[in-house]
Amino acid sequence: KGLGLVRQLPEGRETQEMELALRVGFGGVASAIEGYSAQDIEENYGRMLALSSSLDRPGEGFRAHLGLGAFYEVGGKLEKSQKHCDECLRSAELSGDEDELLHAHRLLGEVNFFKGEFQESCDHFKAALSYYDADAHLRLIRALGDDPGVLSHMYNALSLWFLGFPERAEASCRLGLQLASTLGHAFSSAQADFYASWLYAFERDFPRAKTYAERAIDVCQAQQFALVLGSSQVIRGWAMAQLKEQDGSEEEILQGMALIRGPRADICESAFLSMLADFHLIRGNLEMGLSVAEESRNVANERFGDPERLRLHGELLVSGDEAKAEALFREAMAKARQQNSLSMALRAGLSLQRLLADTGRAQEGEKILRNIYGQFSEGFDTPDLLQASAILNVTQGSSRHG
């Protein structure tokens, strides 16, 4: 409404100043309610960028680049996002402004995560958190819609898990949850609970994945945070299926997917389609699972999910085409190694080991699994490592403990 009134005013610097102030305020609120990929978000930040350039307001220009970087990140246009993120960091380094340095590193860390560049992601979050002060940054929540400290802790947790450090991942997750609780900011709380549920879903800790997803859902339904709500619903439905709670699980996943697709949050779609494919695998609906897995591959803009997509494809084929499944498991392991993702290499290795054992090549499978397992230094009580330990214990009479 305010922007509509401004458009009726005479053109001039004063009018531009009023419009810029309104657009800065609009950005944070709309990002929280609609999700960064809402079409009006792109238009808003694009106009902010033009106005800030015209008025020589580098601070607002930084926010515009940051908003566009986030918009393109969630929309799956990672190269465009990278361009705006790089501009954010360049501007921040020139100004020396610690707020800007914090946000530039935080967003670059997110982009690196989605590109499957997990060590670079952790490096950026370490830098971001070195600039973070919760009290000082409350005003930035109001301006930008979310808290950079919470996001840095939670994405750092995800990246650490992929790198093969589950204990450090859970520690970072706890810090993010504690910070969100301290802030008392609804959107940050919803985000923290969602990312915790996602971490535990990756870890295959189904009860905790479900618990945190339900916490996020409660906040999102009250506050109309559609994108976080949809993502959390998919995790909840998937976790229900894993826990053999079949009633309503598929409906929950499909409702969540509809919300994710609503604001065109393309970066999320492929990862959560993989969860839907896994759901069909659990149910034994192999043809449906293969169809969804193919859709996930076709729409994927992120790269962190590549190894799991390959592994799931193999699991869906293994009962009918063992040779193709084996090739997919090996490809998943190779992709995980390329990304330095020890956790995903282990998961693909477990799938490959089962297939090799079933086809009379148990010793080969054990050797592959032992090599991956031996690279871990922590997290030996997490599900995949426990499973690997049990296999190696049966075959060798011993298992490694951290």
PDB file of N, CA, C and O in Angstrom, residues 129 132 134-135 138 141 147 149-154 157 167-185 188-196 200 208 212 215:
ATOM      1  N   LEU A 129      30.635 -16.204  11.744  1.00  0.00           N
ATOM      2  CA  LEU A 129      30.380 -16.226  13.181  1.00  0.00           C
ATOM      3  C   LEU A 129      31.407 -15.413  13.959  1.00  0.00           C
ATOM      4  O   LEU A 129      31.123 -14.975  15.080  1.00  0.00           O
ATOM      5  N   TYR A 132      29.781 -12.127  14.464  1.00  0.00           N
ATOM      6  CA  TYR A 132      28.406 -12.119  14.960  1.00  0.00           C
ATOM      7  C   TYR A 132      28.323 -11.744  16.433  1.00  0.00           C
ATOM      8  O   TYR A 132      29.078 -12.245  17.266  1.00  0.00           O
ATOM      9  N   ALA A 134      24.918 -11.385  19.008  1.00  0.00           N
ATOM     10  CA  ALA A 134      23.459 -11.537  19.008  1.00  0.00           C
ATOM     11  C   ALA A 134      22.738 -10.236  19.319  1.00  0.00           C
ATOM     12  O   ALA A 134      21.786  -9.844  18.623  1.00  0.00           O
ATOM     13  N   ASP A 135      23.172  -9.512  20.351  1.00  0.00           N
ATOM     14  CA  ASP A 135      22.492  -8.271  20.727  1.00  0.00           C
ATOM     15  C   ASP A 135      22.604  -7.223  19.638  1.00  0.00           C
ATOM     16  O   ASP A 135      21.635  -6.544  19.296  1.00  0.00           O
ATOM     17  N   LEU A 138      20.204  -7.887  16.419  1.00  0.00           N
ATOM     18  CA  LEU A 138      18.746  -7.930  16.455  1.00  0.00           C
ATOM     19  C   LEU A 138      18.131  -6.995  15.420  1.00  0.00           C
ATOM     20  O   LEU A 138      17.121  -7.311  14.801  1.00  0.00           O
ATOM     21  N   ILE A 141      17.886  -8.596  12.049  1.00  0.00           N
ATOM     22  CA  ILE A 141      16.743  -9.497  11.873  1.00  0.00           C
ATOM     23  C   ILE A 141      15.552  -8.712  11.350  1.00  0.00           C
ATOM     24  O   ILE A 141      14.852  -9.125  10.433  1.00  0.00           O
ATOM     25  N   ASP A 147      17.985 -14.421  11.132  1.00  0.00           N
ATOM     26  CA  ASP A 147      19.175 -14.151  11.926  1.00  0.00           C
ATOM     27  C   ASP A 147      20.394 -14.849  11.324  1.00  0.00           C
ATOM     28  O   ASP A 147      20.384 -16.078  11.152  1.00  0.00           O
ATOM     29  N   GLY A 149      23.315 -15.475  12.583  1.00  0.00           N
ATOM     30  CA  GLY A 149      23.999 -16.393  13.477  1.00  0.00           C
ATOM     31  C   GLY A 149      23.335 -17.758  13.497  1.00  0.00           C
ATOM     32  O   GLY A 149      24.000 -18.797  13.445  1.00  0.00           O
ATOM     33  N   VAL A 150      22.009 -17.767  13.578  1.00  0.00           N
ATOM     34  CA  VAL A 150      21.267 -19.029  13.553  1.00  0.00           C
ATOM     35  C   VAL A 150      21.539 -19.774  12.255  1.00  0.00           C
ATOM     36  O   VAL A 150      21.867 -20.975  12.250  1.00  0.00           O
ATOM     37  N   LEU A 151      21.426 -19.080  11.129  1.00  0.00           N
ATOM     38  CA  LEU A 151      21.650 -19.736   9.838  1.00  0.00           C
ATOM     39  C   LEU A 151      23.076 -20.247   9.714  1.00  0.00           C
ATOM     40  O   LEU A 151      23.312 -21.340   9.180  1.00  0.00           O
ATOM     41  N   SER A 152      24.042 -19.488  10.198  1.00  0.00           N
ATOM     42  CA  SER A 152      25.441 -19.920  10.097  1.00  0.00           C
ATOM     43  C   SER A 152      25.679 -21.193  10.890  1.00  0.00           C
ATOM     44  O   SER A 152      26.329 -22.134  10.409  1.00  0.00           O
ATOM     45  N   HIS A 153      25.169 -21.246  12.110  1.00  0.00           N
ATOM     46  CA  HIS A 153      25.332 -22.465  12.912  1.00  0.00           C
ATOM     47  C   HIS A 153      24.667 -23.663  12.247  1.00  0.00           C
ATOM     48  O   HIS A 153      25.230 -24.778  12.216  1.00  0.00           O
ATOM     49  N   MET A 154      23.465 -23.458  11.706  1.00  0.00           N
ATOM     50  CA  MET A 154      22.710 -24.602  11.181  1.00  0.00           C
ATOM     51  C   MET A 154      23.294 -25.111   9.858  1.00  0.00           C
ATOM     52  O   MET A 154      23.422 -26.329   9.659  1.00  0.00           O
ATOM     53  N   ALA A 157      26.410 -26.917  10.546  1.00  0.00           N
ATOM     54  CA  ALA A 157      26.116 -28.265  11.013  1.00  0.00           C
ATOM     55  C   ALA A 157      25.903 -29.224   9.843  1.00  0.00           C
ATOM     56  O   ALA A 157      26.448 -30.340   9.824  1.00  0.00           O
ATOM     57  N   GLU A 167      29.574 -35.531  15.162  1.00  0.00           N
ATOM     58  CA  GLU A 167      29.551 -34.963  16.519  1.00  0.00           C
ATOM     59  C   GLU A 167      29.697 -33.447  16.465  1.00  0.00           C
ATOM     60  O   GLU A 167      28.993 -32.706  17.167  1.00  0.00           O
ATOM     61  N   ARG A 168      30.607 -32.965  15.640  1.00  0.00           N
ATOM     62  CA  ARG A 168      30.759 -31.519  15.479  1.00  0.00           C
ATOM     63  C   ARG A 168      29.515 -30.908  14.837  1.00  0.00           C
ATOM     64  O   ARG A 168      29.131 -29.786  15.163  1.00  0.00           O
ATOM     65  N   ALA A 169      28.892 -31.658  13.952  1.00  0.00           N
ATOM     66  CA  ALA A 169      27.657 -31.183  13.327  1.00  0.00           C
ATOM     67  C   ALA A 169      26.569 -30.993  14.375  1.00  0.00           C
ATOM     68  O   ALA A 169      25.877 -29.965  14.407  1.00  0.00           O
ATOM     69  N   GLU A 170      26.413 -31.979  15.255  1.00  0.00           N
ATOM     70  CA  GLU A 170      25.378 -31.874  16.278  1.00  0.00           C
ATOM     71  C   GLU A 170      25.694 -30.747  17.264  1.00  0.00           C
ATOM     72  O   GLU A 170      24.776 -30.066  17.746  1.00  0.00           O
ATOM     73  N   ALA A 171      26.961 -30.519  17.540  1.00  0.00           N
ATOM     74  CA  ALA A 171      27.343 -29.413  18.434  1.00  0.00           C
ATOM     75  C   ALA A 171      26.971 -28.071  17.820  1.00  0.00           C
ATOM     76  O   ALA A 171      26.444 -27.175  18.498  1.00  0.00           O
ATOM     77  N   SER A 172      27.235 -27.904  16.529  1.00  0.00           N
ATOM     78  CA  SER A 172      26.879 -26.668  15.842  1.00  0.00           C
ATOM     79  C   SER A 172      25.368 -26.500  15.797  1.00  0.00           C
ATOM     80  O   SER A 172      24.846 -25.388  15.965  1.00  0.00           O
ATOM     81  N   CYS A 173      24.656 -27.599  15.589  1.00  0.00           N
ATOM     82  CA  CYS A 173      23.190 -27.570  15.582  1.00  0.00           C
ATOM     83  C   CYS A 173      22.658 -27.103  16.937  1.00  0.00           C
ATOM     84  O   CYS A 173      21.755 -26.261  17.002  1.00  0.00           O
ATOM     85  N   ARG A 174      23.219 -27.633  18.010  1.00  0.00           N
ATOM     86  CA  ARG A 174      22.767 -27.222  19.347  1.00  0.00           C
ATOM     87  C   ARG A 174      22.992 -25.734  19.579  1.00  0.00           C
ATOM     88  O   ARG A 174      22.148 -25.045  20.169  1.00  0.00           O
ATOM     89  N   LEU A 175      24.116 -25.219  19.100  1.00  0.00           N
ATOM     90  CA  LEU A 175      24.385 -23.783  19.245  1.00  0.00           C
ATOM     91  C   LEU A 175      23.346 -22.958  18.498  1.00  0.00           C
ATOM     92  O   LEU A 175      22.883 -21.926  18.991  1.00  0.00           O
ATOM     93  N   GLY A 176      22.974 -23.407  17.305  1.00  0.00           N
ATOM     94  CA  GLY A 176      21.952 -22.691  16.541  1.00  0.00           C
ATOM     95  C   GLY A 176      20.603 -22.722  17.219  1.00  0.00           C
ATOM     96  O   GLY A 176      19.889 -21.709  17.275  1.00  0.00           O
ATOM     97  N   LEU A 177      20.224 -23.868  17.749  1.00  0.00           N
ATOM     98  CA  LEU A 177      18.949 -23.993  18.461  1.00  0.00           C
ATOM     99  C   LEU A 177      18.936 -23.128  19.721  1.00  0.00           C
ATOM    100  O   LEU A 177      17.933 -22.460  20.023  1.00  0.00           O
ATOM    101  N   GLN A 178      20.034 -23.120  20.457  1.00  0.00           N
ATOM    102  CA  GLN A 178      20.122 -22.304  21.677  1.00  0.00           C
ATOM    103  C   GLN A 178      20.025 -20.826  21.347  1.00  0.00           C
ATOM    104  O   GLN A 178      19.336 -20.059  22.038  1.00  0.00           O
ATOM    105  N   LEU A 179      20.710 -20.415  20.272  1.00  0.00           N
ATOM    106  CA  LEU A 179      20.672 -19.013  19.879  1.00  0.00           C
ATOM    107  C   LEU A 179      19.260 -18.609  19.469  1.00  0.00           C
ATOM    108  O   LEU A 179      18.764 -17.551  19.871  1.00  0.00           O
ATOM    109  N   ALA A 180      18.597 -19.439  18.686  1.00  0.00           N
ATOM    110  CA  ALA A 180      17.228 -19.125  18.254  1.00  0.00           C
ATOM    111  C   ALA A 180      16.309 -18.998  19.457  1.00  0.00           C
ATOM    112  O   ALA A 180      15.454 -18.099  19.510  1.00  0.00           O
ATOM    113  N   SER A 181      16.478 -19.865  20.439  1.00  0.00           N
ATOM    114  CA  SER A 181      15.655 -19.800  21.642  1.00  0.00           C
ATOM    115  C   SER A 181      15.911 -18.507  22.406  1.00  0.00           C
ATOM    116  O   SER A 181      14.974 -17.873  22.911  1.00  0.00           O
ATOM    117  N   THR A 182      17.163 -18.093  22.475  1.00  0.00           N
ATOM    118  CA  THR A 182      17.522 -16.859  23.187  1.00  0.00           C
ATOM    119  C   THR A 182      16.942 -15.629  22.503  1.00  0.00           C
ATOM    120  O   THR A 182      16.468 -14.699  23.164  1.00  0.00           O
ATOM    121  N   LEU A 183      16.955 -15.636  21.170  1.00  0.00           N
ATOM    122  CA  LEU A 183      16.488 -14.474  20.416  1.00  0.00           C
ATOM    123  C   LEU A 183      14.984 -14.267  20.557  1.00  0.00           C
ATOM    124  O   LEU A 183      14.504 -13.128  20.507  1.00  0.00           O
ATOM    125  N   GLY A 184      14.227 -15.353  20.679  1.00  0.00           N
ATOM    126  CA  GLY A 184      12.780 -15.222  20.761  1.00  0.00           C
ATOM    127  C   GLY A 184      12.153 -14.683  19.495  1.00  0.00           C
ATOM    128  O   GLY A 184      11.128 -14.000  19.529  1.00  0.00           O
ATOM    129  N   HIS A 185      12.747 -14.995  18.347  1.00  0.00           N
ATOM    130  CA  HIS A 185      12.286 -14.511  17.046  1.00  0.00           C
ATOM    131  C   HIS A 185      11.666 -15.679  16.296  1.00  0.00           C
ATOM    132  O   HIS A 185      12.323 -16.696  16.050  1.00  0.00           O
ATOM    133  N   SER A 188      13.320 -17.215  13.058  1.00  0.00           N
ATOM    134  CA  SER A 188      14.587 -17.868  13.365  1.00  0.00           C
ATOM    135  C   SER A 188      14.360 -19.181  14.104  1.00  0.00           C
ATOM    136  O   SER A 188      15.063 -20.174  13.868  1.00  0.00           O
ATOM    137  N   SER A 189      13.385 -19.222  14.996  1.00  0.00           N
ATOM    138  CA  SER A 189      13.066 -20.462  15.705  1.00  0.00           C
ATOM    139  C   SER A 189      12.581 -21.529  14.739  1.00  0.00           C
ATOM    140  O   SER A 189      12.980 -22.703  14.823  1.00  0.00           O
ATOM    141  N   ALA A 190      11.700 -21.143  13.819  1.00  0.00           N
ATOM    142  CA  ALA A 190      11.204 -22.098  12.829  1.00  0.00           C
ATOM    143  C   ALA A 190      12.341 -22.615  11.955  1.00  0.00           C
ATOM    144  O   ALA A 190      12.427 -23.819  11.662  1.00  0.00           O
ATOM    145  N   GLN A 191      13.219 -21.709  11.526  1.00  0.00           N
ATOM    146  CA  GLN A 191      14.355 -22.125  10.709  1.00  0.00           C
ATOM    147  C   GLN A 191      15.254 -23.092  11.471  1.00  0.00           C
ATOM    148  O   GLN A 191      15.679 -24.115  10.936  1.00  0.00           O
ATOM    149  N   ALA A 192      15.571 -22.759  12.724  1.00  0.00           N
ATOM    150  CA  ALA A 192      16.466 -23.613  13.508  1.00  0.00           C
ATOM    151  C   ALA A 192      15.884 -25.016  13.667  1.00  0.00           C
ATOM    152  O   ALA A 192      16.596 -26.021  13.494  1.00  0.00           O
ATOM    153  N   ASP A 193      14.595 -25.099  13.992  1.00  0.00           N
ATOM    154  CA  ASP A 193      13.968 -26.411  14.155  1.00  0.00           C
ATOM    155  C   ASP A 193      13.945 -27.177  12.840  1.00  0.00           C
ATOM    156  O   ASP A 193      14.175 -28.398  12.803  1.00  0.00           O
ATOM    157  N   PHE A 194      13.673 -26.478  11.733  1.00  0.00           N
ATOM    158  CA  PHE A 194      13.683 -27.150  10.431  1.00  0.00           C
ATOM    159  C   PHE A 194      15.073 -27.695  10.102  1.00  0.00           C
ATOM    160  O   PHE A 194      15.221 -28.863   9.709  1.00  0.00           O
ATOM    161  N   TYR A 195      16.107 -26.865  10.256  1.00  0.00           N
ATOM    162  CA  TYR A 195      17.447 -27.333   9.902  1.00  0.00           C
ATOM    163  C   TYR A 195      17.906 -28.456  10.824  1.00  0.00           C
ATOM    164  O   TYR A 195      18.638 -29.363  10.393  1.00  0.00           O
ATOM    165  N   ALA A 196      17.479 -28.413  12.085  1.00  0.00           N
ATOM    166  CA  ALA A 196      17.785 -29.540  12.975  1.00  0.00           C
ATOM    167  C   ALA A 196      17.119 -30.814  12.460  1.00  0.00           C
ATOM    168  O   ALA A 196      17.734 -31.897  12.449  1.00  0.00           O
ATOM    169  N   TYR A 200      19.090 -34.303  11.233  1.00  0.00           N
ATOM    170  CA  TYR A 200      18.812 -35.635  11.751  1.00  0.00           C
ATOM    171  C   TYR A 200      18.210 -36.548  10.688  1.00  0.00           C
ATOM    172  O   TYR A 200      18.369 -37.778  10.758  1.00  0.00           O
ATOM    173  N   ARG A 208      14.313 -38.065  16.077  1.00  0.00           N
ATOM    174  CA  ARG A 208      14.654 -36.655  16.266  1.00  0.00           C
ATOM    175  C   ARG A 208      14.314 -35.830  15.024  1.00  0.00           C
ATOM    176  O   ARG A 208      13.911 -34.664  15.141  1.00  0.00           O
ATOM    177  N   TYR A 212      11.822 -32.502  15.589  1.00  0.00           N
ATOM    178  CA  TYR A 212      12.161 -31.126  15.226  1.00  0.00           C
ATOM    179  C   TYR A 212      11.309 -30.621  14.058  1.00  0.00           C
ATOM    180  O   TYR A 212      10.977 -29.435  13.996  1.00  0.00           O
ATOM    181  N   ARG A 215       8.132 -29.446  15.591  1.00  0.00           N
ATOM    182  CA  ARG A 215       8.315 -28.150  16.251  1.00  0.00           C
ATOM    183  C   ARG A 215       8.291 -27.020  15.224  1.00  0.00           C
ATOM    184  O   ARG A 215       7.664 -25.972  15.442  1.00  0.00           O
TER     185      ARG A 215
END
